[in-house]
Amino acid sequence: MYDDNNVFAKILRGEIPCKKFYETQHALAFEDLYPQRRIHMLVIPKGKYIDLDDFNANATGEEVIGFFRTISDVASRLKIQATEGGYRIISNVGSNGGQEVPHLHFHILGGERVGRMLSPKTDKSI
Ligand code: AMP
């Protein structure tokens, strides 16, 4: 069940502020509150989807296209496409994936070398 009280649902309803970067009919891009790299943007669909699997199972084709194109639009507007150095996208799914906010979001990280995809698993609590 989608939780209407999650923080991104509140941002979409305008109940809490965000540093909006770009908005389309189907998606919203805003800065992550705790940036992990020089550029750390979040892209979320406007519809109520918990994660990527929920989105792919239940969104319309128009929503899916609109959402994924927004990611590339954001990269292009930030001038971080592959020709400008590139970036990384991450979408965490569920507890093993490390998802904290239960509304689908893609992290866009860039503006510098992002580094190894995953750090060695030394901490057993992770
Ligand atoms: P995840 O662990 O993939 O669910 O990522 C959730 C992300 O949301 C984290 O990177 C948080 O820093 C970010 N975040 C949480 N609350 C806010 C907020 N109010 N505005 C912007 N980013 C947020």
mmCIF file of C-alpha atoms and ligand atoms in Angstrom:
data_model
loop_
_atom_site.group_PDB
_atom_site.id
_atom_site.type_symbol
_atom_site.label_atom_id
_atom_site.label_comp_id
_atom_site.label_asym_id
_atom_site.label_seq_id
_atom_site.Cartn_x
_atom_site.Cartn_y
_atom_site.Cartn_z
ATOM 1 C CA MET A 1 0.000 0.000 0.000
ATOM 2 C CA TYR A 2 1.269 3.462 -0.929
ATOM 3 C CA ASP A 3 1.861 5.666 2.142
ATOM 4 C CA ASP A 4 0.334 9.101 1.496
ATOM 5 C CA ASN A 5 2.362 10.543 4.364
ATOM 6 C CA ASN A 6 5.800 9.838 2.904
ATOM 7 C CA VAL A 7 8.024 12.894 2.532
ATOM 8 C CA PHE A 8 7.953 12.963 -1.290
ATOM 9 C CA ALA A 9 4.147 12.787 -1.322
ATOM 10 C CA LYS A 10 4.201 15.853 0.955
ATOM 11 C CA ILE A 11 6.601 17.633 -1.421
ATOM 12 C CA LEU A 12 4.306 16.853 -4.369
ATOM 13 C CA ARG A 13 1.332 18.281 -2.461
ATOM 14 C CA GLY A 14 3.350 21.393 -1.604
ATOM 15 C CA GLU A 15 3.115 20.690 2.136
ATOM 16 C CA ILE A 16 6.884 20.826 2.611
ATOM 17 C CA PRO A 17 9.388 22.769 0.519
ATOM 18 C CA CYS A 18 12.006 21.426 -1.839
ATOM 19 C CA LYS A 19 14.720 22.947 -3.993
ATOM 20 C CA LYS A 20 12.935 22.357 -7.278
ATOM 21 C CA PHE A 21 15.150 22.085 -10.332
ATOM 22 C CA TYR A 22 12.776 21.002 -13.085
ATOM 23 C CA GLU A 23 9.204 19.839 -13.518
ATOM 24 C CA THR A 24 7.291 18.119 -16.297
ATOM 25 C CA GLN A 25 3.751 16.781 -16.609
ATOM 26 C CA HIS A 26 4.772 13.460 -15.106
ATOM 27 C CA ALA A 27 7.869 14.107 -12.998
ATOM 28 C CA LEU A 28 9.548 16.463 -10.550
ATOM 29 C CA ALA A 29 13.307 16.933 -10.055
ATOM 30 C CA PHE A 30 14.700 18.519 -6.908
ATOM 31 C CA GLU A 31 17.939 18.617 -4.943
ATOM 32 C CA ASP A 32 18.590 15.904 -2.374
ATOM 33 C CA LEU A 33 18.537 17.381 1.134
ATOM 34 C CA TYR A 34 21.778 15.564 2.035
ATOM 35 C CA PRO A 35 23.859 15.618 -1.165
ATOM 36 C CA GLN A 36 26.313 12.733 -1.517
ATOM 37 C CA ARG A 37 28.177 14.297 -4.451
ATOM 38 C CA ARG A 38 28.613 17.816 -5.898
ATOM 39 C CA ILE A 39 25.414 17.246 -7.878
ATOM 40 C CA HIS A 40 22.738 15.106 -6.229
ATOM 41 C CA MET A 41 19.306 15.433 -7.740
ATOM 42 C CA LEU A 42 16.216 13.317 -7.158
ATOM 43 C CA VAL A 43 13.666 12.624 -9.879
ATOM 44 C CA ILE A 44 10.233 11.359 -8.836
ATOM 45 C CA PRO A 45 7.061 10.541 -10.767
ATOM 46 C CA LYS A 46 4.022 12.622 -9.873
ATOM 47 C CA GLY A 47 1.877 9.498 -9.557
ATOM 48 C CA LYS A 48 1.696 7.394 -6.414
ATOM 49 C CA TYR A 49 4.226 4.612 -7.016
ATOM 50 C CA ILE A 50 6.182 2.974 -4.233
ATOM 51 C CA ASP A 51 9.164 1.764 -6.246
ATOM 52 C CA LEU A 52 10.348 0.795 -9.720
ATOM 53 C CA ASP A 53 8.456 -2.499 -9.761
ATOM 54 C CA ASP A 54 5.188 -0.811 -8.748
ATOM 55 C CA PHE A 55 5.791 1.852 -11.411
ATOM 56 C CA ASN A 56 6.510 -0.617 -14.201
ATOM 57 C CA ALA A 57 3.515 -2.755 -13.246
ATOM 58 C CA ASN A 58 0.961 0.038 -12.844
ATOM 59 C CA ALA A 59 1.979 3.287 -14.569
ATOM 60 C CA THR A 60 0.708 4.182 -18.029
ATOM 61 C CA GLY A 61 3.126 4.102 -20.953
ATOM 62 C CA GLU A 62 2.925 7.888 -21.073
ATOM 63 C CA GLU A 63 3.955 8.157 -17.417
ATOM 64 C CA VAL A 64 6.847 5.725 -17.903
ATOM 65 C CA ILE A 65 8.171 7.569 -20.948
ATOM 66 C CA GLY A 66 7.614 10.961 -19.321
ATOM 67 C CA PHE A 67 9.453 9.933 -16.176
ATOM 68 C CA PHE A 68 12.484 8.356 -17.856
ATOM 69 C CA ARG A 69 12.851 11.190 -20.342
ATOM 70 C CA THR A 70 12.832 13.649 -17.463
ATOM 71 C CA ILE A 71 15.963 11.976 -16.081
ATOM 72 C CA SER A 72 17.832 12.651 -19.319
ATOM 73 C CA ASP A 73 16.359 16.163 -19.541
ATOM 74 C CA VAL A 74 17.714 16.894 -16.063
ATOM 75 C CA ALA A 75 21.166 15.526 -16.964
ATOM 76 C CA SER A 76 21.170 17.644 -20.085
ATOM 77 C CA ARG A 77 20.080 20.802 -18.225
ATOM 78 C CA LEU A 78 22.789 20.165 -15.630
ATOM 79 C CA LYS A 79 25.305 19.634 -18.464
ATOM 80 C CA ILE A 80 26.455 16.314 -17.044
ATOM 81 C CA GLN A 81 25.613 14.024 -19.971
ATOM 82 C CA ALA A 82 28.282 11.512 -21.051
ATOM 83 C CA THR A 83 29.834 14.091 -23.379
ATOM 84 C CA GLU A 84 30.274 16.434 -20.404
ATOM 85 C CA GLY A 85 31.690 13.824 -18.036
ATOM 86 C CA GLY A 86 28.677 11.681 -17.216
ATOM 87 C CA TYR A 87 26.766 10.779 -14.097
ATOM 88 C CA ARG A 88 25.256 7.859 -12.194
ATOM 89 C CA ILE A 89 21.631 7.023 -11.547
ATOM 90 C CA ILE A 90 20.546 4.878 -8.619
ATOM 91 C CA SER A 91 17.124 3.688 -7.568
ATOM 92 C CA ASN A 92 16.901 1.753 -4.315
ATOM 93 C CA VAL A 93 14.093 -0.790 -4.057
ATOM 94 C CA GLY A 94 12.876 -2.137 -0.722
ATOM 95 C CA SER A 95 14.775 -2.787 2.482
ATOM 96 C CA ASN A 96 17.634 -4.838 1.017
ATOM 97 C CA GLY A 97 18.057 -2.119 -1.617
ATOM 98 C CA GLY A 98 18.284 0.539 1.093
ATOM 99 C CA GLN A 99 15.142 2.445 0.113
ATOM 100 C CA GLU A 100 14.154 4.921 2.825
ATOM 101 C CA VAL A 101 11.386 6.921 1.167
ATOM 102 C CA PRO A 102 8.563 4.737 -0.213
ATOM 103 C CA HIS A 103 7.862 6.827 -3.318
ATOM 104 C CA LEU A 104 9.805 5.880 -6.474
ATOM 105 C CA HIS A 105 12.853 8.078 -6.961
ATOM 106 C CA PHE A 106 16.003 8.025 -9.014
ATOM 107 C CA HIS A 107 19.133 9.634 -7.617
ATOM 108 C CA ILE A 108 21.253 11.504 -10.185
ATOM 109 C CA LEU A 109 24.831 11.874 -8.942
ATOM 110 C CA GLY A 110 27.554 13.758 -10.759
ATOM 111 C CA GLY A 111 29.497 16.969 -11.130
ATOM 112 C CA GLU A 112 32.628 15.048 -10.147
ATOM 113 C CA ARG A 113 33.955 11.473 -10.186
ATOM 114 C CA VAL A 114 31.234 9.505 -8.414
ATOM 115 C CA GLY A 115 33.596 6.633 -7.534
ATOM 116 C CA ARG A 116 33.176 2.887 -7.210
ATOM 117 C CA MET A 117 29.691 1.578 -7.661
ATOM 118 C CA LEU A 118 29.680 -0.025 -4.213
ATOM 119 C CA SER A 119 32.196 0.214 -1.419
ATOM 120 C CA PRO A 120 33.500 -3.070 0.029
ATOM 121 C CA LYS A 121 31.082 -4.591 2.498
ATOM 122 C CA THR A 122 33.067 -4.349 5.713
ATOM 123 C CA ASP A 123 30.324 -3.199 8.051
ATOM 124 C CA LYS A 124 27.997 -6.140 8.773
ATOM 125 C CA SER A 125 25.281 -3.774 9.998
ATOM 126 C CA ILE A 126 24.804 -2.270 6.507
HETATM 127 P P1 AMP B 1 16.555 6.356 -0.544
HETATM 128 O O1 AMP B 1 17.440 5.879 0.553
HETATM 129 O O2 AMP B 1 16.940 5.835 -1.895
HETATM 130 O O3 AMP B 1 15.085 6.133 -0.223
HETATM 131 O O4 AMP B 1 16.797 7.921 -0.663
HETATM 132 C C1 AMP B 1 16.021 8.881 -0.029
HETATM 133 C C2 AMP B 1 16.717 10.206 -0.242
HETATM 134 O O5 AMP B 1 15.821 11.233 0.056
HETATM 135 C C3 AMP B 1 17.970 10.416 0.620
HETATM 136 O O6 AMP B 1 19.089 10.640 -0.219
HETATM 137 C C4 AMP B 1 17.605 11.653 1.447
HETATM 138 O O7 AMP B 1 18.721 12.496 1.640
HETATM 139 C C5 AMP B 1 16.540 12.307 0.591
HETATM 140 N N1 AMP B 1 15.592 13.153 1.290
HETATM 141 C C6 AMP B 1 14.893 12.850 2.414
HETATM 142 N N2 AMP B 1 14.071 13.865 2.737
HETATM 143 C C7 AMP B 1 14.242 14.821 1.783
HETATM 144 C C8 AMP B 1 13.663 16.109 1.549
HETATM 145 N N3 AMP B 1 12.737 16.632 2.352
HETATM 146 N N4 AMP B 1 14.081 16.812 0.464
HETATM 147 C C9 AMP B 1 15.013 16.304 -0.357
HETATM 148 N N5 AMP B 1 15.590 15.090 -0.196
HETATM 149 C C10 AMP B 1 15.205 14.372 0.862
#
